[in-house]
CSV table of C-alpha atoms and ligand atoms in Angstrom, one decimal:
chain,number,residue,atom,x,y,z
O,57,MET,CA,82.1,85.1,88.5
O,58,LEU,CA,83.4,85.0,91.7
O,59,GLN,CA,83.3,81.6,94.1
O,60,PRO,CA,80.5,81.3,96.3
O,61,GLU,CA,82.2,80.1,98.7
O,62,ILE,CA,85.3,83.1,98.8
O,63,ARG,CA,82.1,85.9,98.9
O,64,LYS,CA,80.1,83.5,102.0
O,65,THR,CA,83.8,83.7,103.6
O,66,VAL,CA,84.5,87.2,102.9
O,67,GLU,CA,80.9,88.5,104.3
O,68,ASP,CA,81.5,86.5,106.9
O,69,PHE,CA,84.6,87.9,108.0
O,70,LEU,CA,83.5,91.3,107.2
O,71,ARG,CA,80.5,91.4,109.1
O,72,THR,CA,82.0,90.3,112.4
O,73,SER,CA,85.0,92.9,112.4
O,74,LYS,CA,83.0,95.7,110.3
O,75,ASP,CA,79.9,96.0,110.4
O,76,PRO,CA,77.4,93.3,110.9
O,77,ASP,CA,74.4,94.8,109.2
O,78,LEU,CA,77.2,94.8,105.9
O,79,LYS,CA,75.5,94.8,102.6
O,80,TRP,CA,77.7,93.1,99.3
O,81,LEU,CA,77.0,95.5,97.0
O,82,GLY,CA,78.6,94.0,93.7
O,83,GLU,CA,82.2,92.9,92.8
O,84,GLU,CA,84.2,93.9,89.6
O,85,ASN,CA,86.4,91.8,87.9
O,86,VAL,CA,90.0,93.8,87.9
O,87,GLY,CA,92.2,90.5,87.1
O,88,CYS,CA,95.3,92.5,85.6
O,89,GLY,CA,97.6,90.6,87.2
O,90,SER,CA,100.2,88.8,86.1
O,91,VAL,CA,99.4,85.9,88.1
O,92,ASN,CA,95.8,85.7,90.2
O,93,ALA,CA,92.2,86.3,89.5
O,94,ALA,CA,91.3,90.2,91.1
O,95,TRP,CA,88.5,91.5,92.1
O,96,ARG,CA,87.4,94.8,93.6
O,97,VAL,CA,84.9,94.1,96.0
O,98,ARG,CA,82.0,97.0,96.9
O,99,THR,CA,79.9,96.4,100.8
O,100,SER,CA,78.5,99.3,102.5
O,101,ALA,CA,81.4,99.1,105.0
O,102,GLY,CA,83.7,100.0,101.9
O,103,ASP,CA,85.5,98.8,99.0
O,104,PHE,CA,88.3,96.0,99.5
O,105,PHE,CA,90.8,94.1,97.0
O,106,LEU,CA,90.5,90.6,96.6
O,107,LYS,CA,93.0,88.4,95.3
O,108,CYS,CA,92.6,84.9,94.3
O,109,ASN,CA,94.0,81.5,93.1
O,110,ASP,CA,93.7,77.5,93.0
O,111,ALA,CA,94.8,76.9,96.4
O,112,PHE,CA,97.0,73.8,95.4
O,113,ASN,CA,99.2,75.8,92.5
O,114,LEU,CA,101.2,77.9,94.2
O,115,PRO,CA,101.1,76.8,97.7
O,116,GLY,CA,101.8,79.4,100.2
O,117,LEU,CA,101.6,82.0,97.9
O,118,PHE,CA,99.5,84.4,99.6
O,119,GLU,CA,100.7,83.9,103.2
O,120,ALA,CA,104.1,85.1,102.1
O,121,GLU,CA,102.4,87.7,100.2
O,122,SER,CA,101.0,88.9,102.9
O,123,ARG,CA,103.5,88.6,105.7
O,124,GLY,CA,105.4,90.6,103.2
O,125,LEU,CA,102.7,93.2,103.4
O,126,ARG,CA,103.0,93.5,106.7
O,127,ARG,CA,106.4,93.5,107.1
O,128,LEU,CA,107.1,96.7,104.5
O,129,ARG,CA,104.2,98.3,106.2
O,130,ASP,CA,104.9,98.1,109.7
O,131,THR,CA,108.0,100.0,108.7
O,132,GLY,CA,105.7,103.2,108.6
O,133,THR,CA,107.9,104.6,105.3
O,134,LEU,CA,105.7,103.9,102.5
O,135,ARG,CA,102.2,103.1,101.9
O,136,VAL,CA,101.1,99.8,101.5
O,137,PRO,CA,97.8,97.9,102.0
O,138,GLN,CA,96.2,97.0,104.9
O,139,VAL,CA,96.2,93.1,104.5
O,140,LEU,CA,92.4,91.9,106.1
O,141,LEU,CA,92.3,88.3,106.0
O,142,GLN,CA,94.1,85.5,104.1
O,143,THR,CA,92.3,82.0,104.2
O,144,THR,CA,91.1,79.1,101.8
O,145,ALA,CA,87.6,78.3,100.7
O,146,GLY,CA,87.3,75.5,99.2
O,147,GLU,CA,89.9,74.3,96.7
O,148,ASN,CA,90.4,78.6,96.0
O,149,ALA,CA,92.9,80.3,98.1
O,150,PHE,CA,92.4,84.3,98.4
O,151,LEU,CA,94.1,87.4,100.3
O,152,LEU,CA,91.6,90.5,101.3
O,153,MET,CA,93.1,93.9,101.7
O,154,GLU,CA,92.3,97.8,101.6
O,155,PHE,CA,91.3,98.5,98.6
O,156,VAL,CA,93.7,101.9,97.2
O,157,PRO,CA,92.0,104.1,94.5
O,158,ALA,CA,94.4,105.0,91.6
O,159,ARG,CA,95.0,109.0,91.8
O,160,ASP,CA,97.0,111.1,89.7
O,161,GLU,CA,100.5,111.8,90.9
O,162,GLY,CA,100.8,115.2,92.8
O,163,ASP,CA,103.9,117.1,92.8
O,164,GLY,CA,107.1,115.7,93.9
O,165,PHE,CA,105.0,112.1,93.6
O,166,PHE,CA,108.3,110.6,92.8
O,167,ALA,CA,110.5,112.9,95.0
O,168,GLY,CA,108.4,111.2,97.7
O,169,PHE,CA,108.6,107.6,96.9
O,170,GLY,CA,112.6,108.2,96.8
O,171,ARG,CA,113.0,109.1,100.4
O,172,GLY,CA,110.5,106.5,101.3
O,173,LEU,CA,112.2,104.4,99.8
O,174,ALA,CA,115.5,105.0,101.2
O,175,ARG,CA,113.9,105.3,104.7
O,176,MET,CA,112.3,101.8,104.5
O,177,HIS,CA,116.1,100.3,103.4
O,178,ARG,CA,117.6,101.7,106.5
O,179,ASN,CA,115.4,98.7,108.2
O,180,THR,CA,117.8,96.1,108.8
O,181,TRP,CA,118.4,92.2,110.0
O,182,LYS,CA,121.1,89.7,111.0
O,183,ALA,CA,121.5,88.1,107.8
O,184,PHE,CA,121.0,88.7,104.2
O,185,GLY,CA,117.7,86.2,103.2
O,186,LEU,CA,114.2,86.1,105.9
O,187,ASP,CA,112.6,84.0,108.0
O,188,HIS,CA,110.7,82.1,105.3
O,189,CYS,CA,110.8,81.3,102.0
O,190,ASN,CA,108.1,83.6,99.0
O,191,TYR,CA,107.6,83.6,95.8
O,192,ILE,CA,108.8,86.8,92.8
O,193,SER,CA,105.7,86.5,90.9
O,194,SER,CA,104.8,82.7,90.5
O,195,ILE,CA,108.1,81.8,91.1
O,196,ARG,CA,109.6,80.4,94.5
O,197,GLN,CA,112.2,82.0,96.4
O,198,SER,CA,114.5,80.7,98.8
O,199,ASN,CA,115.5,83.1,101.3
O,200,ALA,CA,118.3,80.6,103.7
O,201,PRO,CA,120.0,83.0,105.5
O,202,ARG,CA,123.5,84.0,104.6
O,203,GLY,CA,126.0,86.2,106.4
O,204,ASP,CA,127.4,87.5,103.4
O,205,TRP,CA,125.7,89.0,100.3
O,206,ALA,CA,127.2,87.4,97.8
O,207,PRO,CA,126.4,83.8,98.2
O,208,PHE,CA,123.1,84.8,99.4
O,209,PHE,CA,123.1,86.6,95.6
O,210,ILE,CA,124.7,83.6,94.4
O,211,GLU,CA,123.4,80.7,95.9
O,212,GLU,CA,119.8,81.6,96.7
O,213,ARG,CA,119.1,83.9,93.9
O,214,LEU,CA,120.7,83.4,90.4
O,215,ALA,CA,122.1,79.5,90.9
O,216,PRO,CA,118.6,78.4,91.4
O,217,LEU,CA,116.9,80.0,88.2
O,218,LEU,CA,119.8,79.3,86.0
O,219,LYS,CA,119.4,75.6,86.7
O,220,SER,CA,115.5,75.7,85.9
O,221,ALA,CA,116.1,77.3,82.8
O,222,PHE,CA,118.6,75.2,82.2
O,223,ASP,CA,116.9,72.0,82.5
O,224,ALA,CA,113.8,73.8,80.4
O,225,ASP,CA,116.2,74.1,78.0
O,226,LEU,CA,116.1,77.6,77.5
O,227,LEU,CA,119.3,78.4,78.2
O,228,PRO,CA,122.3,77.1,75.9
O,229,GLN,CA,125.4,75.5,77.3
O,230,ASN,CA,127.9,77.8,77.4
O,231,VAL,CA,125.6,80.8,79.4
O,232,LEU,CA,126.9,78.2,82.6
O,233,LYS,CA,130.7,78.4,81.7
O,234,LYS,CA,130.1,82.7,81.6
O,235,PHE,CA,128.2,82.1,85.0
O,236,ASP,CA,130.5,80.3,86.6
O,237,GLU,CA,133.1,82.6,85.5
O,238,LEU,CA,130.8,85.8,87.0
O,239,PHE,CA,130.2,84.0,90.0
O,240,ARG,CA,133.9,84.0,90.7
O,241,ARG,CA,134.3,87.4,90.1
O,242,ILE,CA,131.2,89.0,92.5
O,243,PRO,CA,132.8,88.9,95.6
O,244,ASP,CA,135.3,91.7,94.0
O,245,ILE,CA,132.8,94.0,92.6
O,246,ILE,CA,130.3,94.6,95.2
O,247,PRO,CA,130.6,96.9,97.6
O,248,VAL,CA,129.7,96.0,101.3
O,249,GLU,CA,126.3,96.9,103.0
O,250,GLN,CA,124.4,96.2,105.8
O,251,PRO,CA,121.1,93.8,104.7
O,252,ALA,CA,118.0,95.9,103.5
O,253,LEU,CA,114.9,95.3,103.5
O,254,LEU,CA,113.5,95.4,99.9
O,255,HIS,CA,110.3,95.4,98.3
O,256,GLY,CA,112.3,92.7,96.1
O,257,ASP,CA,110.0,93.3,92.7
O,258,LEU,CA,110.3,97.0,92.6
O,259,TRP,CA,109.3,97.2,88.8
O,260,TYR,CA,106.5,99.7,87.7
O,261,GLY,CA,103.5,97.4,87.8
O,262,ASN,CA,104.3,97.1,91.4
O,263,PHE,CA,103.2,100.1,92.8
O,264,ILE,CA,99.8,102.3,92.5
O,265,ARG,CA,99.8,105.9,92.2
O,266,SER,CA,97.6,106.9,94.8
O,267,GLY,CA,97.2,111.0,94.4
O,268,GLY,CA,100.1,112.7,96.0
O,269,GLU,CA,102.1,109.1,97.5
O,270,ALA,CA,102.9,105.8,96.3
O,271,VAL,CA,101.8,102.1,97.6
O,272,LEU,CA,103.4,99.5,97.6
O,273,ILE,CA,101.6,96.4,96.2
O,274,ASP,CA,102.8,92.6,94.8
O,275,PRO,CA,106.1,92.1,97.4
O,276,ALA,CA,108.7,89.3,97.4
O,277,ILE,CA,111.0,90.9,100.0
O,278,TYR,CA,113.9,89.9,101.5
O,279,TYR,CA,117.0,91.4,103.2
O,280,GLY,CA,119.4,92.1,100.6
O,281,HIS,CA,121.9,94.4,98.8
O,282,ARG,CA,119.8,97.7,98.4
O,283,GLU,CA,121.1,98.5,95.2
O,284,VAL,CA,118.8,95.1,94.1
O,285,ASP,CA,115.4,97.4,94.2
O,286,LEU,CA,116.7,100.4,92.8
O,287,ALA,CA,118.3,98.2,89.6
O,288,MET,CA,114.8,96.7,89.3
O,289,THR,CA,112.8,99.9,88.8
O,290,LYS,CA,115.7,100.3,85.9
O,291,LEU,CA,114.6,97.3,84.3
O,292,PHE,CA,112.1,98.4,81.6
O,293,GLY,CA,113.2,102.5,81.4
O,294,GLY,CA,113.5,103.5,85.5
O,295,PHE,CA,111.7,106.1,86.9
O,296,HIS,CA,111.8,110.1,87.2
O,297,PRO,CA,115.4,111.3,88.1
O,298,ASP,CA,113.8,112.7,91.3
O,299,PHE,CA,113.4,109.5,92.4
O,300,TYR,CA,116.9,108.7,92.4
O,301,ALA,CA,118.2,112.4,93.4
O,302,ALA,CA,115.7,111.9,96.7
O,303,TYR,CA,116.7,108.7,97.4
O,304,ARG,CA,120.4,109.1,97.5
O,305,GLU,CA,119.7,112.8,100.2
O,306,GLU,CA,118.0,110.7,102.2
O,307,PHE,CA,120.5,107.5,101.9
O,308,PRO,CA,123.8,107.9,99.7
O,309,LEU,CA,124.4,105.2,97.1
O,310,GLU,CA,127.9,104.3,95.9
O,311,GLU,CA,129.0,106.7,93.4
O,312,ASN,CA,129.3,103.8,91.0
O,313,TRP,CA,126.2,102.4,91.9
O,314,GLU,CA,125.0,102.3,88.4
O,315,GLU,CA,127.2,100.2,86.9
O,316,ARG,CA,125.9,97.2,89.4
O,317,VAL,CA,122.3,98.1,87.6
O,318,GLY,CA,123.0,94.8,84.9
O,319,LEU,CA,124.3,92.4,87.7
O,320,TRP,CA,121.7,92.6,89.6
O,321,ASN,CA,119.2,92.6,87.2
O,322,LEU,CA,120.4,88.8,85.9
O,323,TYR,CA,118.1,87.4,88.6
O,324,PRO,CA,114.8,89.6,87.6
O,325,LEU,CA,115.9,88.6,83.6
O,326,LEU,CA,116.0,85.0,84.7
O,327,VAL,CA,113.0,85.4,85.9
O,328,HIS,CA,111.3,86.3,82.8
O,329,VAL,CA,113.3,83.9,81.0
O,330,MET,CA,111.5,81.2,83.1
O,331,LEU,CA,108.0,82.8,82.8
O,332,PHE,CA,108.1,84.3,78.9
O,333,GLY,CA,110.7,82.4,77.5
O,334,GLU,CA,113.6,82.5,75.2
O,335,GLU,CA,113.2,86.1,74.3
O,336,TYR,CA,114.3,87.2,77.4
O,337,VAL,CA,117.6,84.8,76.5
O,338,PRO,CA,119.4,88.3,74.3
O,339,ARG,CA,119.3,90.2,76.9
O,340,LEU,CA,120.1,88.1,79.7
O,341,LEU,CA,123.6,87.1,77.7
O,342,GLU,CA,123.9,90.9,76.6
O,343,SER,CA,124.2,91.7,80.5
O,344,LEU,CA,126.5,88.9,81.7
O,345,GLU,CA,129.0,89.9,79.0
O,346,ARG,CA,129.1,93.3,80.5
O,347,TYR,CA,130.8,91.5,84.0
O,348,CYS,CA,132.4,88.5,82.3
E,87,ADP,P1,99.5,90.0,90.6
E,87,ADP,O1,100.4,89.0,91.8
E,87,ADP,O2,98.4,88.8,90.1
E,87,ADP,O3,100.1,90.2,89.2
E,87,ADP,P2,99.1,92.5,91.7
E,87,ADP,O4,99.1,92.3,93.2
E,87,ADP,O5,100.2,92.7,90.9
E,87,ADP,O6,98.7,91.2,90.7
E,87,ADP,O7,97.7,93.2,91.6
E,87,ADP,C1,97.4,93.3,90.1
E,87,ADP,C2,97.2,94.8,89.6
E,87,ADP,O8,95.9,95.1,90.8
E,87,ADP,C3,97.9,95.6,90.2
E,87,ADP,O9,98.8,96.2,88.8
E,87,ADP,C4,97.1,96.7,90.6
E,87,ADP,O10,96.5,98.1,89.5
E,87,ADP,C5,95.8,96.6,91.4
E,87,ADP,N1,95.9,96.2,92.7
E,87,ADP,C6,96.3,95.3,93.3
E,87,ADP,N2,96.6,95.6,94.6
E,87,ADP,C7,95.5,96.8,94.5
E,87,ADP,C8,95.0,97.4,96.1
E,87,ADP,N3,95.0,97.2,97.3
E,87,ADP,N4,94.0,98.3,96.1
E,87,ADP,C9,93.6,99.1,94.3
E,87,ADP,N5,94.2,97.9,93.3
E,87,ADP,C10,94.7,97.6,93.3
């Protein structure tokens, strides 16, 4: 059941911002996310999407998510749901946004998605990182800015998760030595790039196919090496080839970018080790071997 305090806060907000005679027509639990409870809220002013969690469980989660959604939306490139309200009610934190109906892909869906992502990646910043911390899934991400990508990727992405996974007894000792070896090699194997605004968690579950358009959800944004977003699309098989072709037409990549997919995906694999346990360790080790 949706907490009455949340419903009241949402009703008050919608009455003020949308319709003074607002009628709440019902809510439907669509709690299919990995981290949060989710609801489709039906009202006389339209449908809304609501994500809730315990306010103390993952502090700042929805604040970071709403900032991420807004930053992506402000680029005017790919579609992103409009954030309406992010607040707490009693012990609950919640995020209210535009409801995006899933509709069949139109022709050219993946080409449009690839082109839009390339345009989004043209948005740059003074450093690699971000002006605030956020989360990837339920794992906190530090985004302390760095002038170079290699130290950012090593110190803000791989090393903290490696430590957490090791402290949780999820990784064998020899993995640390291998990562040390990799850290020494990284600066020599990555091409120089401007910081690019990344979605940060661009797997198949984090966009909605809404007619002809891809709508980005659940971001873990920061300014990083743009190959990272493309690599993430390949973590579980990859998107349609049109996606990559259109991306490259719009914003060309290094010829050998695919050689680094496994390198960038060490980070989401470490995230998977932390979230789902040792079953992801063999895949992590296999990727690691390729770069050591
Ligand atoms: P979590 O953070 O818990 O993983 P997500 O943001 O990924 O949750 O959302 C879970 C699911 O809810 C998505 O896979 C998608 O199907 C649906 N969803 C997310 N945002 C919206 C939205 N704005 N409108 C409609 N459905 C949405």
